[in-house]
């Protein structure tokens, strides 16, 4: 295993036009109403959150992808091509879960041709080890909370605003990585 590589966690999640219902505040007697169109249109998003294993000053890096519909092996290979460009062909150790598209024959065949990429599998039933899960939680509790958009573009815009919010705060990506309890080298991110 290359010790001078980016350690990158990748995960996918879905969003739809159905709002993420969250608690909110309102004046007594004025119950807030959330009106939406009961539309099931869905989009999928993928995020890759990584840090350099030996050069801490490079900071955490977040790569984001959004598409209508859902991910399959072909779409995930396109995401990995973007990850490759995002990390400028530097060595990447990619950590992801056991989704069938992650470990399909086509994916494994494609990965064997990539000299920049090494795959590692997260433990089964351990989403708390993936820092990208915290990113999804943050987006769904803030930018997507109670959002009743008419079009997927509304959801996409809100999601991208959330990703920009997270990218502009160096402490948030580090906190997502540290919250997993995994050993991160260097061990102490800056305050």
XYZ file of C-alpha atoms in Angstrom:
191
model
C 0.000 0.000 0.000
C 1.286 3.428 -0.947
C 1.843 5.467 2.226
C 2.179 8.741 0.293
C -1.357 8.815 -1.068
C -4.681 10.492 -0.621
C -6.986 8.545 1.678
C -10.414 9.140 0.171
C -13.815 8.061 1.486
C -16.579 7.880 -1.113
C -20.295 7.432 -0.584
C -23.542 7.988 -2.445
C -26.900 9.246 -1.266
C -30.198 10.165 -2.807
C -32.449 13.187 -2.726
C -35.901 13.738 -4.122
C -38.496 16.438 -4.458
C -40.138 15.106 -1.310
C -38.854 17.411 1.438
C -36.609 16.277 4.267
C -38.965 16.993 7.158
C -37.185 18.601 10.115
C -38.356 20.329 13.250
C -38.671 24.064 13.051
C -39.817 26.932 15.211
C -42.832 29.166 14.760
C -44.839 31.535 16.923
C -47.336 29.811 19.213
C -50.541 29.064 17.329
C -48.936 29.435 13.883
C -48.074 25.869 12.929
C -45.830 25.963 9.859
C -47.223 24.209 6.798
C -45.043 22.526 4.240
C -46.667 22.317 0.829
C -45.146 20.185 -1.883
C -46.217 18.406 -5.039
C -45.779 14.777 -3.904
C -43.284 14.274 -6.696
C -40.952 11.279 -6.542
C -38.320 12.553 -8.984
C -34.956 11.561 -7.592
C -31.342 12.559 -7.975
C -28.258 10.851 -6.685
C -25.195 12.477 -5.255
C -21.723 11.148 -4.607
C -19.018 12.740 -2.506
C -15.368 11.887 -2.034
C -13.753 13.325 1.092
C -10.026 12.819 1.384
C -6.858 13.874 3.126
C -3.221 13.341 2.252
C -1.607 10.627 4.342
C 1.734 12.399 4.792
C 1.280 16.066 3.849
C -1.148 17.494 6.356
C -0.837 21.043 5.026
C -2.700 20.031 1.879
C -5.857 19.880 3.999
C -8.997 17.865 3.408
C -10.478 17.892 -0.097
C -14.096 17.337 -1.034
C -15.191 16.258 -4.504
C -18.937 16.245 -5.249
C -21.082 14.804 -8.058
C -24.838 15.070 -8.639
C -26.940 13.350 -11.306
C -30.596 12.598 -12.015
C -31.594 8.997 -11.359
C -29.356 6.528 -9.591
C -25.777 5.312 -9.820
C -24.760 2.112 -11.531
C -21.285 0.814 -12.305
C -20.927 2.930 -15.451
C -21.966 6.122 -13.665
C -19.632 5.363 -10.756
C -16.724 4.873 -13.160
C -17.495 8.376 -14.482
C -17.404 9.655 -10.890
C -14.039 7.952 -10.347
C -12.706 9.586 -13.524
C -13.654 12.932 -11.971
C -11.963 11.909 -8.700
C -8.839 11.068 -10.702
C -8.803 14.543 -12.274
C -9.666 16.186 -8.931
C -6.667 14.566 -7.236
C -4.504 15.248 -10.325
C -3.559 11.602 -10.948
C -1.898 11.341 -7.533
C -2.180 7.964 -5.797
C -5.556 7.469 -4.121
C -6.618 4.828 -1.623
C -10.388 4.808 -2.003
C -12.464 3.529 0.911
C -16.093 2.700 0.211
C -18.839 0.309 1.254
C -19.982 -3.008 -0.175
C -22.528 -1.676 -2.693
C -22.767 -4.191 -5.529
C -21.825 -1.547 -8.139
C -18.601 -0.898 -6.193
C -17.451 -4.484 -6.525
C -19.000 -5.572 -9.839
C -16.910 -7.344 -12.457
C -16.928 -4.279 -14.683
C -15.734 -2.074 -11.808
C -12.985 -4.500 -10.788
C -11.843 -4.793 -14.418
C -11.713 -1.009 -14.747
C -9.838 -0.623 -11.435
C -7.128 -3.123 -12.473
C -6.251 -0.775 -15.345
C -5.829 2.209 -12.988
C -2.344 2.605 -11.526
C -3.404 5.603 -9.393
C -6.206 3.803 -7.518
C -6.323 1.251 -4.701
C -9.678 0.110 -3.315
C -10.421 -0.714 0.310
C -13.761 -1.905 1.614
C -15.431 -0.486 4.706
C -16.624 -2.948 7.288
C -20.175 -4.112 6.731
C -22.854 -2.343 8.765
C -20.455 0.385 9.868
C -21.608 3.611 8.213
C -20.255 5.540 11.210
C -16.756 4.844 9.850
C -17.477 6.796 6.668
C -17.089 10.572 7.172
C -19.188 11.268 4.069
C -22.241 10.060 6.024
C -21.772 13.121 8.253
C -21.660 15.325 5.178
C -25.022 13.891 4.016
C -26.462 14.452 7.464
C -25.280 18.058 7.483
C -26.759 18.781 4.050
C -30.083 17.128 4.839
C -30.426 18.887 8.190
C -29.542 22.319 6.886
C -29.823 23.132 3.176
C -32.345 20.402 2.311
C -34.403 20.643 5.516
C -38.042 21.350 4.717
C -37.128 22.286 1.132
C -40.217 21.885 -1.041
C -38.765 22.507 -4.484
C -40.754 22.284 -7.687
C -37.849 20.967 -9.781
C -34.774 18.838 -9.199
C -32.763 21.941 -10.044
C -34.022 23.526 -6.792
C -32.719 20.557 -4.822
C -29.458 20.570 -6.805
C -28.915 24.281 -6.127
C -29.514 23.854 -2.389
C -27.188 20.844 -2.294
C -24.415 22.704 -4.097
C -24.799 25.637 -1.686
C -24.309 23.190 1.173
C -21.205 21.697 -0.416
C -19.788 25.221 -0.857
C -20.557 25.963 2.803
C -18.675 22.850 3.878
C -15.764 23.469 1.486
C -15.298 27.028 2.740
C -14.965 25.907 6.350
C -11.748 23.899 6.796
C -12.879 22.699 10.218
C -16.000 20.877 8.989
C -14.277 18.341 6.700
C -11.648 17.674 9.376
C -14.381 17.205 11.968
C -16.161 14.688 9.733
C -12.915 12.747 9.372
C -12.090 12.915 13.084
C -15.624 11.959 14.163
C -15.204 8.491 12.647
C -12.697 7.627 15.362
C -10.276 6.338 12.725
C -6.618 7.194 13.101
C -5.838 10.106 10.823
C -2.219 10.878 9.993
C -1.102 13.420 10.934
C -2.998 12.796 14.165
C -3.943 16.368 15.120
C -5.716 18.528 12.523
C -5.262 22.278 13.024
C -7.707 24.177 15.220
